[in-house]
Amino acid sequence: MSKIELPKDTRDALAVALSRYLKDEHDVEVTGFDAHFLLDFIIETIGPHVYNQGLADTHALLSKKLDELGESIWHLEKPAKLRR
């Protein structure tokens, strides 16, 4: 799997949110580069699990929708009579 890449503005906003969370909830100061390094660690270790779960959820939803679509198509079938 390729590395999870986020746009710079998203990474910056996430680093700020992470800093704020750590300060508000745990009274720990992590800012600047340290916040970005921590965010990178989280993305590299937790990100693939979240990403893979998102893929699994999407696959399950699409499978369900395709089954429903197949059923709808089946109901469109017309009875056919053979003439002898």
PDB file of N, CA and C in Angstrom:
ATOM      1  N   MET A   1       0.843  -1.173   0.000  1.00  0.00           N
ATOM      2  CA  MET A   1       0.000   0.000   0.000  1.00  0.00           C
ATOM      3  C   MET A   1       0.892   1.242   0.000  1.00  0.00           C
ATOM      4  N   SER A   2       0.485   2.235  -0.755  1.00  0.00           N
ATOM      5  CA  SER A   2       1.259   3.471  -0.783  1.00  0.00           C
ATOM      6  C   SER A   2       0.995   4.286   0.485  1.00  0.00           C
ATOM      7  N   LYS A   3       1.880   5.208   0.732  1.00  0.00           N
ATOM      8  CA  LYS A   3       1.793   6.057   1.918  1.00  0.00           C
ATOM      9  C   LYS A   3       0.528   6.919   1.854  1.00  0.00           C
ATOM     10  N   ILE A   4      -0.107   7.118   2.988  1.00  0.00           N
ATOM     11  CA  ILE A   4      -1.286   7.973   3.061  1.00  0.00           C
ATOM     12  C   ILE A   4      -0.811   9.421   3.023  1.00  0.00           C
ATOM     13  N   GLU A   5      -1.207  10.139   1.982  1.00  0.00           N
ATOM     14  CA  GLU A   5      -0.815  11.535   1.799  1.00  0.00           C
ATOM     15  C   GLU A   5      -2.021  12.424   2.033  1.00  0.00           C
ATOM     16  N   LEU A   6      -1.833  13.472   2.789  1.00  0.00           N
ATOM     17  CA  LEU A   6      -2.881  14.452   3.031  1.00  0.00           C
ATOM     18  C   LEU A   6      -2.411  15.812   2.525  1.00  0.00           C
ATOM     19  N   PRO A   7      -3.321  16.644   2.043  1.00  0.00           N
ATOM     20  CA  PRO A   7      -2.924  18.005   1.637  1.00  0.00           C
ATOM     21  C   PRO A   7      -2.323  18.766   2.821  1.00  0.00           C
ATOM     22  N   LYS A   8      -1.417  19.679   2.512  1.00  0.00           N
ATOM     23  CA  LYS A   8      -0.707  20.427   3.557  1.00  0.00           C
ATOM     24  C   LYS A   8      -1.670  21.140   4.507  1.00  0.00           C
ATOM     25  N   ASP A   9      -2.710  21.780   3.963  1.00  0.00           N
ATOM     26  CA  ASP A   9      -3.632  22.507   4.838  1.00  0.00           C
ATOM     27  C   ASP A   9      -4.394  21.556   5.764  1.00  0.00           C
ATOM     28  N   THR A  10      -4.675  20.353   5.285  1.00  0.00           N
ATOM     29  CA  THR A  10      -5.334  19.351   6.125  1.00  0.00           C
ATOM     30  C   THR A  10      -4.385  18.877   7.221  1.00  0.00           C
ATOM     31  N   ARG A  11      -3.125  18.587   6.848  1.00  0.00           N
ATOM     32  CA  ARG A  11      -2.120  18.157   7.842  1.00  0.00           C
ATOM     33  C   ARG A  11      -1.928  19.224   8.913  1.00  0.00           C
ATOM     34  N   ASP A  12      -1.838  20.480   8.476  1.00  0.00           N
ATOM     35  CA  ASP A  12      -1.650  21.575   9.429  1.00  0.00           C
ATOM     36  C   ASP A  12      -2.838  21.676  10.383  1.00  0.00           C
ATOM     37  N   ALA A  13      -4.051  21.592   9.844  1.00  0.00           N
ATOM     38  CA  ALA A  13      -5.257  21.679  10.683  1.00  0.00           C
ATOM     39  C   ALA A  13      -5.322  20.505  11.654  1.00  0.00           C
ATOM     40  N   LEU A  14      -4.947  19.313  11.192  1.00  0.00           N
ATOM     41  CA  LEU A  14      -4.953  18.141  12.072  1.00  0.00           C
ATOM     42  C   LEU A  14      -3.901  18.269  13.173  1.00  0.00           C
ATOM     43  N   ALA A  15      -2.737  18.801  12.832  1.00  0.00           N
ATOM     44  CA  ALA A  15      -1.683  18.994  13.836  1.00  0.00           C
ATOM     45  C   ALA A  15      -2.149  19.984  14.903  1.00  0.00           C
ATOM     46  N   VAL A  16      -2.823  21.048  14.494  1.00  0.00           N
ATOM     47  CA  VAL A  16      -3.354  22.025  15.452  1.00  0.00           C
ATOM     48  C   VAL A  16      -4.415  21.369  16.325  1.00  0.00           C
ATOM     49  N   ALA A  17      -5.316  20.590  15.707  1.00  0.00           N
ATOM     50  CA  ALA A  17      -6.365  19.914  16.476  1.00  0.00           C
ATOM     51  C   ALA A  17      -5.759  18.923  17.465  1.00  0.00           C
ATOM     52  N   LEU A  18      -4.723  18.210  17.044  1.00  0.00           N
ATOM     53  CA  LEU A  18      -4.041  17.262  17.931  1.00  0.00           C
ATOM     54  C   LEU A  18      -3.378  18.000  19.088  1.00  0.00           C
ATOM     55  N   SER A  19      -2.719  19.110  18.802  1.00  0.00           N
ATOM     56  CA  SER A  19      -2.094  19.925  19.853  1.00  0.00           C
ATOM     57  C   SER A  19      -3.130  20.404  20.862  1.00  0.00           C
ATOM     58  N   ARG A  20      -4.245  20.898  20.340  1.00  0.00           N
ATOM     59  CA  ARG A  20      -5.307  21.414  21.205  1.00  0.00           C
ATOM     60  C   ARG A  20      -5.884  20.286  22.075  1.00  0.00           C
ATOM     61  N   TYR A  21      -6.113  19.132  21.470  1.00  0.00           N
ATOM     62  CA  TYR A  21      -6.652  17.992  22.222  1.00  0.00           C
ATOM     63  C   TYR A  21      -5.701  17.597  23.358  1.00  0.00           C
ATOM     64  N   LEU A  22      -4.423  17.458  23.039  1.00  0.00           N
ATOM     65  CA  LEU A  22      -3.455  17.042  24.063  1.00  0.00           C
ATOM     66  C   LEU A  22      -3.367  18.061  25.194  1.00  0.00           C
ATOM     67  N   LYS A  23      -3.439  19.339  24.851  1.00  0.00           N
ATOM     68  CA  LYS A  23      -3.382  20.390  25.870  1.00  0.00           C
ATOM     69  C   LYS A  23      -4.651  20.393  26.718  1.00  0.00           C
ATOM     70  N   ASP A  24      -5.818  20.355  26.074  1.00  0.00           N
ATOM     71  CA  ASP A  24      -7.098  20.440  26.793  1.00  0.00           C
ATOM     72  C   ASP A  24      -7.406  19.194  27.615  1.00  0.00           C
ATOM     73  N   GLU A  25      -7.131  18.046  27.071  1.00  0.00           N
ATOM     74  CA  GLU A  25      -7.536  16.791  27.723  1.00  0.00           C
ATOM     75  C   GLU A  25      -6.455  16.176  28.613  1.00  0.00           C
ATOM     76  N   HIS A  26      -5.190  16.446  28.305  1.00  0.00           N
ATOM     77  CA  HIS A  26      -4.096  15.790  29.036  1.00  0.00           C
ATOM     78  C   HIS A  26      -3.064  16.759  29.596  1.00  0.00           C
ATOM     79  N   ASP A  27      -3.288  18.053  29.365  1.00  0.00           N
ATOM     80  CA  ASP A  27      -2.366  19.085  29.827  1.00  0.00           C
ATOM     81  C   ASP A  27      -0.936  18.809  29.375  1.00  0.00           C
ATOM     82  N   VAL A  28      -0.801  18.413  28.094  1.00  0.00           N
ATOM     83  CA  VAL A  28       0.503  18.125  27.492  1.00  0.00           C
ATOM     84  C   VAL A  28       0.706  19.096  26.340  1.00  0.00           C
ATOM     85  N   GLU A  29       1.857  19.749  26.316  1.00  0.00           N
ATOM     86  CA  GLU A  29       2.191  20.697  25.256  1.00  0.00           C
ATOM     87  C   GLU A  29       2.933  19.979  24.137  1.00  0.00           C
ATOM     88  N   VAL A  30       2.306  19.860  22.983  1.00  0.00           N
ATOM     89  CA  VAL A  30       2.951  19.320  21.782  1.00  0.00           C
ATOM     90  C   VAL A  30       2.552  20.250  20.645  1.00  0.00           C
ATOM     91  N   THR A  31       3.531  20.999  20.129  1.00  0.00           N
ATOM     92  CA  THR A  31       3.229  21.985  19.095  1.00  0.00           C
ATOM     93  C   THR A  31       4.256  21.917  17.976  1.00  0.00           C
ATOM     94  N   GLY A  32       3.996  22.656  16.920  1.00  0.00           N
ATOM     95  CA  GLY A  32       4.962  22.798  15.823  1.00  0.00           C
ATOM     96  C   GLY A  32       5.370  21.477  15.205  1.00  0.00           C
ATOM     97  N   PHE A  33       6.693  21.333  15.017  1.00  0.00           N
ATOM     98  CA  PHE A  33       7.217  20.127  14.380  1.00  0.00           C
ATOM     99  C   PHE A  33       6.860  18.875  15.168  1.00  0.00           C
ATOM    100  N   ASP A  34       6.881  18.973  16.491  1.00  0.00           N
ATOM    101  CA  ASP A  34       6.553  17.808  17.319  1.00  0.00           C
ATOM    102  C   ASP A  34       5.128  17.330  17.051  1.00  0.00           C
ATOM    103  N   ALA A  35       4.213  18.265  16.888  1.00  0.00           N
ATOM    104  CA  ALA A  35       2.823  17.899  16.593  1.00  0.00           C
ATOM    105  C   ALA A  35       2.737  17.233  15.219  1.00  0.00           C
ATOM    106  N   HIS A  36       3.499  17.752  14.256  1.00  0.00           N
ATOM    107  CA  HIS A  36       3.502  17.151  12.918  1.00  0.00           C
ATOM    108  C   HIS A  36       4.136  15.755  12.944  1.00  0.00           C
ATOM    109  N   PHE A  37       5.204  15.580  13.700  1.00  0.00           N
ATOM    110  CA  PHE A  37       5.835  14.259  13.805  1.00  0.00           C
ATOM    111  C   PHE A  37       4.897  13.260  14.474  1.00  0.00           C
ATOM    112  N   LEU A  38       4.195  13.705  15.509  1.00  0.00           N
ATOM    113  CA  LEU A  38       3.222  12.839  16.175  1.00  0.00           C
ATOM    114  C   LEU A  38       2.086  12.491  15.214  1.00  0.00           C
ATOM    115  N   LEU A  39       1.624  13.477  14.479  1.00  0.00           N
ATOM    116  CA  LEU A  39       0.569  13.229  13.495  1.00  0.00           C
ATOM    117  C   LEU A  39       1.044  12.225  12.443  1.00  0.00           C
ATOM    118  N   ASP A  40       2.275  12.374  11.957  1.00  0.00           N
ATOM    119  CA  ASP A  40       2.829  11.421  10.987  1.00  0.00           C
ATOM    120  C   ASP A  40       2.853  10.009  11.563  1.00  0.00           C
ATOM    121  N   PHE A  41       3.260   9.885  12.825  1.00  0.00           N
ATOM    122  CA  PHE A  41       3.285   8.581  13.479  1.00  0.00           C
ATOM    123  C   PHE A  41       1.884   7.973  13.536  1.00  0.00           C
ATOM    124  N   ILE A  42       0.909   8.786  13.919  1.00  0.00           N
ATOM    125  CA  ILE A  42      -0.470   8.306  14.019  1.00  0.00           C
ATOM    126  C   ILE A  42      -0.982   7.872  12.644  1.00  0.00           C
ATOM    127  N   ILE A  43      -0.717   8.700  11.632  1.00  0.00           N
ATOM    128  CA  ILE A  43      -1.166   8.362  10.274  1.00  0.00           C
ATOM    129  C   ILE A  43      -0.519   7.063   9.802  1.00  0.00           C
ATOM    130  N   GLU A  44       0.773   6.892  10.060  1.00  0.00           N
ATOM    131  CA  GLU A  44       1.487   5.698   9.598  1.00  0.00           C
ATOM    132  C   GLU A  44       1.063   4.439  10.338  1.00  0.00           C
ATOM    133  N   THR A  45       0.720   4.555  11.631  1.00  0.00           N
ATOM    134  CA  THR A  45       0.399   3.358  12.411  1.00  0.00           C
ATOM    135  C   THR A  45      -1.097   3.062  12.456  1.00  0.00           C
ATOM    136  N   ILE A  46      -1.906   4.091  12.612  1.00  0.00           N
ATOM    137  CA  ILE A  46      -3.351   3.901  12.737  1.00  0.00           C
ATOM    138  C   ILE A  46      -4.058   4.078  11.396  1.00  0.00           C
ATOM    139  N   GLY A  47      -3.531   4.988  10.581  1.00  0.00           N
ATOM    140  CA  GLY A  47      -4.152   5.321   9.302  1.00  0.00           C
ATOM    141  C   GLY A  47      -4.498   4.118   8.430  1.00  0.00           C
ATOM    142  N   PRO A  48      -3.559   3.185   8.209  1.00  0.00           N
ATOM    143  CA  PRO A  48      -3.888   2.046   7.353  1.00  0.00           C
ATOM    144  C   PRO A  48      -5.052   1.201   7.881  1.00  0.00           C
ATOM    145  N   HIS A  49      -5.178   1.080   9.190  1.00  0.00           N
ATOM    146  CA  HIS A  49      -6.290   0.307   9.764  1.00  0.00           C
ATOM    147  C   HIS A  49      -7.622   0.997   9.490  1.00  0.00           C
ATOM    148  N   VAL A  50      -7.639   2.317   9.668  1.00  0.00           N
ATOM    149  CA  VAL A  50      -8.857   3.093   9.414  1.00  0.00           C
ATOM    150  C   VAL A  50      -9.192   3.061   7.928  1.00  0.00           C
ATOM    151  N   TYR A  51      -8.176   3.229   7.093  1.00  0.00           N
ATOM    152  CA  TYR A  51      -8.351   3.197   5.640  1.00  0.00           C
ATOM    153  C   TYR A  51      -8.909   1.842   5.199  1.00  0.00           C
ATOM    154  N   ASN A  52      -8.305   0.772   5.701  1.00  0.00           N
ATOM    155  CA  ASN A  52      -8.751  -0.575   5.322  1.00  0.00           C
ATOM    156  C   ASN A  52     -10.182  -0.841   5.789  1.00  0.00           C
ATOM    157  N   GLN A  53     -10.538  -0.344   6.963  1.00  0.00           N
ATOM    158  CA  GLN A  53     -11.910  -0.515   7.442  1.00  0.00           C
ATOM    159  C   GLN A  53     -12.880   0.250   6.543  1.00  0.00           C
ATOM    160  N   GLY A  54     -12.467   1.429   6.108  1.00  0.00           N
ATOM    161  CA  GLY A  54     -13.285   2.205   5.174  1.00  0.00           C
ATOM    162  C   GLY A  54     -13.503   1.449   3.872  1.00  0.00           C
ATOM    163  N   LEU A  55     -12.442   0.809   3.371  1.00  0.00           N
ATOM    164  CA  LEU A  55     -12.580  -0.012   2.162  1.00  0.00           C
ATOM    165  C   LEU A  55     -13.515  -1.190   2.396  1.00  0.00           C
ATOM    166  N   ALA A  56     -13.387  -1.851   3.537  1.00  0.00           N
ATOM    167  CA  ALA A  56     -14.259  -2.995   3.847  1.00  0.00           C
ATOM    168  C   ALA A  56     -15.716  -2.555   3.959  1.00  0.00           C
ATOM    169  N   ASP A  57     -15.958  -1.413   4.605  1.00  0.00           N
ATOM    170  CA  ASP A  57     -17.318  -0.882   4.732  1.00  0.00           C
ATOM    171  C   ASP A  57     -17.889  -0.536   3.358  1.00  0.00           C
ATOM    172  N   THR A  58     -17.062   0.075   2.516  1.00  0.00           N
ATOM    173  CA  THR A  58     -17.491   0.426   1.166  1.00  0.00           C
ATOM    174  C   THR A  58     -17.809  -0.820   0.360  1.00  0.00           C
ATOM    175  N   HIS A  59     -16.966  -1.830   0.469  1.00  0.00           N
ATOM    176  CA  HIS A  59     -17.189  -3.088  -0.250  1.00  0.00           C
ATOM    177  C   HIS A  59     -18.503  -3.721   0.183  1.00  0.00           C
ATOM    178  N   ALA A  60     -18.761  -3.758   1.475  1.00  0.00           N
ATOM    179  CA  ALA A  60     -19.999  -4.348   1.983  1.00  0.00           C
ATOM    180  C   ALA A  60     -21.218  -3.571   1.477  1.00  0.00           C
ATOM    181  N   LEU A  61     -21.142  -2.246   1.502  1.00  0.00           N
ATOM    182  CA  LEU A  61     -22.256  -1.419   1.030  1.00  0.00           C
ATOM    183  C   LEU A  61     -22.494  -1.621  -0.462  1.00  0.00           C
ATOM    184  N   LEU A  62     -21.420  -1.616  -1.245  1.00  0.00           N
ATOM    185  CA  LEU A  62     -21.570  -1.822  -2.683  1.00  0.00           C
ATOM    186  C   LEU A  62     -22.118  -3.209  -2.998  1.00  0.00           C
ATOM    187  N   SER A  63     -21.673  -4.213  -2.277  1.00  0.00           N
ATOM    188  CA  SER A  63     -22.183  -5.576  -2.491  1.00  0.00           C
ATOM    189  C   SER A  63     -23.679  -5.632  -2.220  1.00  0.00           C
ATOM    190  N   LYS A  64     -24.113  -4.995  -1.142  1.00  0.00           N
ATOM    191  CA  LYS A  64     -25.535  -4.960  -0.795  1.00  0.00           C
ATOM    192  C   LYS A  64     -26.329  -4.246  -1.880  1.00  0.00           C
ATOM    193  N   LYS A  65     -25.826  -3.097  -2.337  1.00  0.00           N
ATOM    194  CA  LYS A  65     -26.519  -2.331  -3.373  1.00  0.00           C
ATOM    195  C   LYS A  65     -26.566  -3.098  -4.692  1.00  0.00           C
ATOM    196  N   LEU A  66     -25.491  -3.801  -5.039  1.00  0.00           N
ATOM    197  CA  LEU A  66     -25.490  -4.597  -6.263  1.00  0.00           C
ATOM    198  C   LEU A  66     -26.477  -5.749  -6.174  1.00  0.00           C
ATOM    199  N   ASP A  67     -26.585  -6.370  -5.001  1.00  0.00           N
ATOM    200  CA  ASP A  67     -27.586  -7.423  -4.807  1.00  0.00           C
ATOM    201  C   ASP A  67     -28.995  -6.865  -4.981  1.00  0.00           C
ATOM    202  N   GLU A  68     -29.244  -5.678  -4.414  1.00  0.00           N
ATOM    203  CA  GLU A  68     -30.551  -5.041  -4.548  1.00  0.00           C
ATOM    204  C   GLU A  68     -30.837  -4.697  -6.011  1.00  0.00           C
ATOM    205  N   LEU A  69     -29.837  -4.219  -6.716  1.00  0.00           N
ATOM    206  CA  LEU A  69     -29.993  -3.879  -8.124  1.00  0.00           C
ATOM    207  C   LEU A  69     -30.289  -5.134  -8.942  1.00  0.00           C
ATOM    208  N   GLY A  70     -29.553  -6.207  -8.658  1.00  0.00           N
ATOM    209  CA  GLY A  70     -29.786  -7.475  -9.353  1.00  0.00           C
ATOM    210  C   GLY A  70     -31.196  -7.986  -9.120  1.00  0.00           C
ATOM    211  N   GLU A  71     -31.669  -7.850  -7.903  1.00  0.00           N
ATOM    212  CA  GLU A  71     -33.030  -8.266  -7.574  1.00  0.00           C
ATOM    213  C   GLU A  71     -34.053  -7.418  -8.321  1.00  0.00           C
ATOM    214  N   SER A  72     -33.817  -6.129  -8.403  1.00  0.00           N
ATOM    215  CA  SER A  72     -34.717  -5.233  -9.136  1.00  0.00           C
ATOM    216  C   SER A  72     -34.766  -5.602 -10.610  1.00  0.00           C
ATOM    217  N   ILE A  73     -33.622  -5.914 -11.171  1.00  0.00           N
ATOM    218  CA  ILE A  73     -33.573  -6.321 -12.575  1.00  0.00           C
ATOM    219  C   ILE A  73     -34.323  -7.637 -12.765  1.00  0.00           C
ATOM    220  N   TRP A  74     -34.159  -8.563 -11.846  1.00  0.00           N
ATOM    221  CA  TRP A  74     -34.842  -9.852 -11.914  1.00  0.00           C
ATOM    222  C   TRP A  74     -36.358  -9.660 -11.951  1.00  0.00           C
ATOM    223  N   HIS A  75     -36.874  -8.704 -11.194  1.00  0.00           N
ATOM    224  CA  HIS A  75     -38.314  -8.439 -11.153  1.00  0.00           C
ATOM    225  C   HIS A  75     -38.830  -7.847 -12.465  1.00  0.00           C
ATOM    226  N   LEU A  76     -37.962  -7.330 -13.299  1.00  0.00           N
ATOM    227  CA  LEU A  76     -38.367  -6.777 -14.601  1.00  0.00           C
ATOM    228  C   LEU A  76     -38.575  -7.863 -15.662  1.00  0.00           C
ATOM    229  N   GLU A  77     -38.100  -9.059 -15.351  1.00  0.00           N
ATOM    230  CA  GLU A  77     -38.195 -10.145 -16.326  1.00  0.00           C
ATOM    231  C   GLU A  77     -39.654 -10.428 -16.670  1.00  0.00           C
ATOM    232  N   LYS A  78     -39.895 -10.633 -17.953  1.00  0.00           N
ATOM    233  CA  LYS A  78     -41.248 -10.935 -18.448  1.00  0.00           C
ATOM    234  C   LYS A  78     -41.389 -12.435 -18.607  1.00  0.00           C
ATOM    235  N   PRO A  79     -42.582 -12.943 -18.332  1.00  0.00           N
ATOM    236  CA  PRO A  79     -42.797 -14.373 -18.563  1.00  0.00           C
ATOM    237  C   PRO A  79     -42.721 -14.664 -20.062  1.00  0.00           C
ATOM    238  N   ALA A  80     -42.111 -15.747 -20.385  1.00  0.00           N
ATOM    239  CA  ALA A  80     -41.968 -16.128 -21.809  1.00  0.00           C
ATOM    240  C   ALA A  80     -42.724 -17.442 -22.030  1.00  0.00           C
ATOM    241  N   LYS A  81     -43.489 -17.469 -23.111  1.00  0.00           N
ATOM    242  CA  LYS A  81     -44.227 -18.678 -23.460  1.00  0.00           C
ATOM    243  C   LYS A  81     -43.606 -19.289 -24.694  1.00  0.00           C
ATOM    244  N   LEU A  82     -43.513 -20.575 -24.688  1.00  0.00           N
ATOM    245  CA  LEU A  82     -43.022 -21.293 -25.865  1.00  0.00           C
ATOM    246  C   LEU A  82     -44.244 -21.743 -26.676  1.00  0.00           C
ATOM    247  N   ARG A  83     -44.208 -21.521 -27.972  1.00  0.00           N
ATOM    248  CA  ARG A  83     -45.300 -21.977 -28.838  1.00  0.00           C
ATOM    249  C   ARG A  83     -44.887 -23.272 -29.485  1.00  0.00           C
ATOM    250  N   ARG A  84     -45.806 -24.171 -29.519  1.00  0.00           N
ATOM    251  CA  ARG A  84     -45.554 -25.468 -30.162  1.00  0.00           C
ATOM    252  C   ARG A  84     -46.493 -25.686 -31.289  1.00  0.00           C
TER     253      ARG A  84
END
